[in-house]
């Protein structure tokens, strides 16, 4: 499996015209050779992909990357009484440095995030790309 650590930082918006590197997510995910989320690899270890939501002047939230039966990816905070943060079309996105993705946060606001980094955490298993 190709496991990566991905850092998303808040993109430019009305409240943050330059974006904000102190607001975002850092999570582990299985990616294909094309940089797309690998649902088959995720199914082998569905609780094995941690997420940290960090936000300026707020305590971090910790959870897991989850895939719903409908193919929607989420950041799930199981021990907290807050809704999941829903990833917008993560199943179609390639997680490449300097690209952008969107997440609907638990306050039901759609936010755009810059992919600040994508780092491999382990070498691929022989026979995998």
PDB file of C-alpha atoms in Angstrom:
ATOM      1  CA  UNK A   1       0.000   0.000   0.000  1.00  0.00           C
ATOM      2  CA  UNK A   2       1.156   3.521  -0.744  1.00  0.00           C
ATOM      3  CA  UNK A   3       0.453   5.463   2.450  1.00  0.00           C
ATOM      4  CA  UNK A   4       0.891   9.247   2.409  1.00  0.00           C
ATOM      5  CA  UNK A   5       0.626  12.144   4.828  1.00  0.00           C
ATOM      6  CA  UNK A   6      -1.303  15.006   3.244  1.00  0.00           C
ATOM      7  CA  UNK A   7      -1.455  18.552   4.584  1.00  0.00           C
ATOM      8  CA  UNK A   8      -4.286  20.852   3.533  1.00  0.00           C
ATOM      9  CA  UNK A   9      -4.098  24.556   4.389  1.00  0.00           C
ATOM     10  CA  UNK A  10      -6.953  27.033   4.126  1.00  0.00           C
ATOM     11  CA  UNK A  11      -7.019  28.659   0.706  1.00  0.00           C
ATOM     12  CA  UNK A  12      -7.724  32.281  -0.100  1.00  0.00           C
ATOM     13  CA  UNK A  13     -11.213  33.501   0.812  1.00  0.00           C
ATOM     14  CA  UNK A  14     -13.004  36.677   1.968  1.00  0.00           C
ATOM     15  CA  UNK A  15     -11.920  36.254   5.597  1.00  0.00           C
ATOM     16  CA  UNK A  16      -8.367  35.168   4.728  1.00  0.00           C
ATOM     17  CA  UNK A  17      -7.303  36.925   1.493  1.00  0.00           C
ATOM     18  CA  UNK A  18      -3.885  35.232   1.655  1.00  0.00           C
ATOM     19  CA  UNK A  19      -5.191  31.902   2.957  1.00  0.00           C
ATOM     20  CA  UNK A  20      -3.989  30.626   6.341  1.00  0.00           C
ATOM     21  CA  UNK A  21      -1.400  27.939   7.024  1.00  0.00           C
ATOM     22  CA  UNK A  22      -2.666  27.719  10.637  1.00  0.00           C
ATOM     23  CA  UNK A  23      -6.060  26.376   9.516  1.00  0.00           C
ATOM     24  CA  UNK A  24      -6.467  23.020   7.841  1.00  0.00           C
ATOM     25  CA  UNK A  25      -6.108  19.275   8.016  1.00  0.00           C
ATOM     26  CA  UNK A  26      -3.280  16.806   8.169  1.00  0.00           C
ATOM     27  CA  UNK A  27      -4.216  13.223   7.425  1.00  0.00           C
ATOM     28  CA  UNK A  28      -2.880   9.891   6.287  1.00  0.00           C
ATOM     29  CA  UNK A  29      -4.374   8.272   3.207  1.00  0.00           C
ATOM     30  CA  UNK A  30      -3.717   5.484   0.729  1.00  0.00           C
ATOM     31  CA  UNK A  31      -3.062   6.916  -2.733  1.00  0.00           C
ATOM     32  CA  UNK A  32      -2.814   5.283  -6.133  1.00  0.00           C
ATOM     33  CA  UNK A  33       0.104   5.958  -8.479  1.00  0.00           C
ATOM     34  CA  UNK A  34      -2.045   8.745  -9.997  1.00  0.00           C
ATOM     35  CA  UNK A  35      -2.450  10.399  -6.574  1.00  0.00           C
ATOM     36  CA  UNK A  36      -6.110   9.435  -6.109  1.00  0.00           C
ATOM     37  CA  UNK A  37      -7.533   8.046  -2.876  1.00  0.00           C
ATOM     38  CA  UNK A  38      -7.360   4.249  -3.004  1.00  0.00           C
ATOM     39  CA  UNK A  39     -10.660   2.852  -1.682  1.00  0.00           C
ATOM     40  CA  UNK A  40      -9.518  -0.776  -1.982  1.00  0.00           C
ATOM     41  CA  UNK A  41      -6.423  -0.101   0.147  1.00  0.00           C
ATOM     42  CA  UNK A  42      -8.531   1.901   2.635  1.00  0.00           C
ATOM     43  CA  UNK A  43     -10.912  -1.078   3.029  1.00  0.00           C
ATOM     44  CA  UNK A  44      -7.989  -3.234   4.221  1.00  0.00           C
ATOM     45  CA  UNK A  45      -7.512  -0.905   7.225  1.00  0.00           C
ATOM     46  CA  UNK A  46     -10.578   1.383   7.578  1.00  0.00           C
ATOM     47  CA  UNK A  47      -9.561   2.719  10.993  1.00  0.00           C
ATOM     48  CA  UNK A  48      -5.894   3.149  10.138  1.00  0.00           C
ATOM     49  CA  UNK A  49      -5.872   6.630   8.614  1.00  0.00           C
ATOM     50  CA  UNK A  50      -5.761   9.382  11.256  1.00  0.00           C
ATOM     51  CA  UNK A  51      -6.860  12.976  10.692  1.00  0.00           C
ATOM     52  CA  UNK A  52      -6.006  16.135  12.598  1.00  0.00           C
ATOM     53  CA  UNK A  53      -8.076  19.267  12.040  1.00  0.00           C
ATOM     54  CA  UNK A  54      -6.091  22.298  13.176  1.00  0.00           C
ATOM     55  CA  UNK A  55      -7.581  25.772  13.306  1.00  0.00           C
ATOM     56  CA  UNK A  56      -6.100  29.010  14.543  1.00  0.00           C
ATOM     57  CA  UNK A  57      -7.066  29.702  18.193  1.00  0.00           C
ATOM     58  CA  UNK A  58      -9.034  26.437  18.506  1.00  0.00           C
ATOM     59  CA  UNK A  59      -8.019  23.080  19.951  1.00  0.00           C
ATOM     60  CA  UNK A  60      -7.160  20.441  17.361  1.00  0.00           C
ATOM     61  CA  UNK A  61      -9.736  17.778  16.539  1.00  0.00           C
ATOM     62  CA  UNK A  62      -8.589  14.207  15.943  1.00  0.00           C
ATOM     63  CA  UNK A  63     -10.428  11.591  13.944  1.00  0.00           C
ATOM     64  CA  UNK A  64     -10.180   9.196  11.023  1.00  0.00           C
ATOM     65  CA  UNK A  65     -10.527   9.293   7.255  1.00  0.00           C
ATOM     66  CA  UNK A  66     -13.746   7.444   6.412  1.00  0.00           C
ATOM     67  CA  UNK A  67     -15.414   6.265   3.216  1.00  0.00           C
ATOM     68  CA  UNK A  68     -19.217   5.983   3.173  1.00  0.00           C
ATOM     69  CA  UNK A  69     -21.235   3.323   1.380  1.00  0.00           C
ATOM     70  CA  UNK A  70     -22.075   6.003  -1.196  1.00  0.00           C
ATOM     71  CA  UNK A  71     -18.402   6.670  -1.998  1.00  0.00           C
ATOM     72  CA  UNK A  72     -18.124   9.961  -0.103  1.00  0.00           C
ATOM     73  CA  UNK A  73     -14.933  10.583   1.880  1.00  0.00           C
ATOM     74  CA  UNK A  74     -15.221  12.224   5.311  1.00  0.00           C
ATOM     75  CA  UNK A  75     -13.155  13.290   8.263  1.00  0.00           C
ATOM     76  CA  UNK A  76     -14.935  11.509  11.122  1.00  0.00           C
ATOM     77  CA  UNK A  77     -14.501  12.575  14.757  1.00  0.00           C
ATOM     78  CA  UNK A  78     -15.941   9.499  16.494  1.00  0.00           C
ATOM     79  CA  UNK A  79     -15.412  10.544  20.111  1.00  0.00           C
ATOM     80  CA  UNK A  80     -16.899  13.996  19.650  1.00  0.00           C
ATOM     81  CA  UNK A  81     -20.497  15.107  19.311  1.00  0.00           C
ATOM     82  CA  UNK A  82     -19.880  17.084  16.138  1.00  0.00           C
ATOM     83  CA  UNK A  83     -20.787  16.265  12.538  1.00  0.00           C
ATOM     84  CA  UNK A  84     -18.188  14.893  10.152  1.00  0.00           C
ATOM     85  CA  UNK A  85     -16.346  17.213   7.798  1.00  0.00           C
ATOM     86  CA  UNK A  86     -17.380  16.084   4.306  1.00  0.00           C
ATOM     87  CA  UNK A  87     -14.792  16.048   1.548  1.00  0.00           C
ATOM     88  CA  UNK A  88     -16.115  17.376  -1.760  1.00  0.00           C
ATOM     89  CA  UNK A  89     -15.489  14.927  -4.622  1.00  0.00           C
ATOM     90  CA  UNK A  90     -12.295  13.551  -3.061  1.00  0.00           C
ATOM     91  CA  UNK A  91     -12.964  10.373  -5.070  1.00  0.00           C
ATOM     92  CA  UNK A  92     -12.282  12.361  -8.270  1.00  0.00           C
ATOM     93  CA  UNK A  93      -9.328  14.441  -7.090  1.00  0.00           C
ATOM     94  CA  UNK A  94      -5.623  13.768  -7.458  1.00  0.00           C
ATOM     95  CA  UNK A  95      -3.740  14.741  -4.324  1.00  0.00           C
ATOM     96  CA  UNK A  96      -0.855  16.628  -5.882  1.00  0.00           C
ATOM     97  CA  UNK A  97       1.176  19.403  -4.268  1.00  0.00           C
ATOM     98  CA  UNK A  98      -0.217  22.894  -5.008  1.00  0.00           C
ATOM     99  CA  UNK A  99      -3.632  21.641  -6.160  1.00  0.00           C
ATOM    100  CA  UNK A 100      -6.877  22.606  -4.377  1.00  0.00           C
ATOM    101  CA  UNK A 101      -9.696  20.619  -2.762  1.00  0.00           C
ATOM    102  CA  UNK A 102     -12.897  21.537  -0.926  1.00  0.00           C
ATOM    103  CA  UNK A 103     -14.299  20.366   2.405  1.00  0.00           C
ATOM    104  CA  UNK A 104     -17.692  21.111   3.969  1.00  0.00           C
ATOM    105  CA  UNK A 105     -16.811  21.567   7.619  1.00  0.00           C
ATOM    106  CA  UNK A 106     -18.873  20.630  10.668  1.00  0.00           C
ATOM    107  CA  UNK A 107     -20.291  24.194  10.703  1.00  0.00           C
ATOM    108  CA  UNK A 108     -21.730  23.379   7.222  1.00  0.00           C
ATOM    109  CA  UNK A 109     -19.444  25.861   5.439  1.00  0.00           C
ATOM    110  CA  UNK A 110     -17.660  24.876   2.228  1.00  0.00           C
ATOM    111  CA  UNK A 111     -13.977  25.786   2.455  1.00  0.00           C
ATOM    112  CA  UNK A 112     -11.247  25.583  -0.185  1.00  0.00           C
ATOM    113  CA  UNK A 113      -7.882  24.142   0.843  1.00  0.00           C
ATOM    114  CA  UNK A 114      -4.480  24.246  -0.791  1.00  0.00           C
ATOM    115  CA  UNK A 115      -2.619  20.921  -0.854  1.00  0.00           C
ATOM    116  CA  UNK A 116       0.508  22.139   0.938  1.00  0.00           C
ATOM    117  CA  UNK A 117       2.316  18.793   1.024  1.00  0.00           C
ATOM    118  CA  UNK A 118       2.016  15.143   0.070  1.00  0.00           C
ATOM    119  CA  UNK A 119       4.693  12.909   1.608  1.00  0.00           C
ATOM    120  CA  UNK A 120       5.062   9.143   1.284  1.00  0.00           C
ATOM    121  CA  UNK A 121       5.145   7.439   4.682  1.00  0.00           C
ATOM    122  CA  UNK A 122       6.291   4.010   3.575  1.00  0.00           C
ATOM    123  CA  UNK A 123       7.925   2.450   0.576  1.00  0.00           C
ATOM    124  CA  UNK A 124       5.574   0.616  -1.779  1.00  0.00           C
ATOM    125  CA  UNK A 125       5.283  -3.134  -1.446  1.00  0.00           C
ATOM    126  CA  UNK A 126       7.104  -4.967  -4.234  1.00  0.00           C
ATOM    127  CA  UNK A 127       4.800  -5.214  -7.224  1.00  0.00           C
ATOM    128  CA  UNK A 128       2.914  -2.004  -6.354  1.00  0.00           C
ATOM    129  CA  UNK A 129       3.513   1.310  -8.095  1.00  0.00           C
TER     130      UNK A 129
END
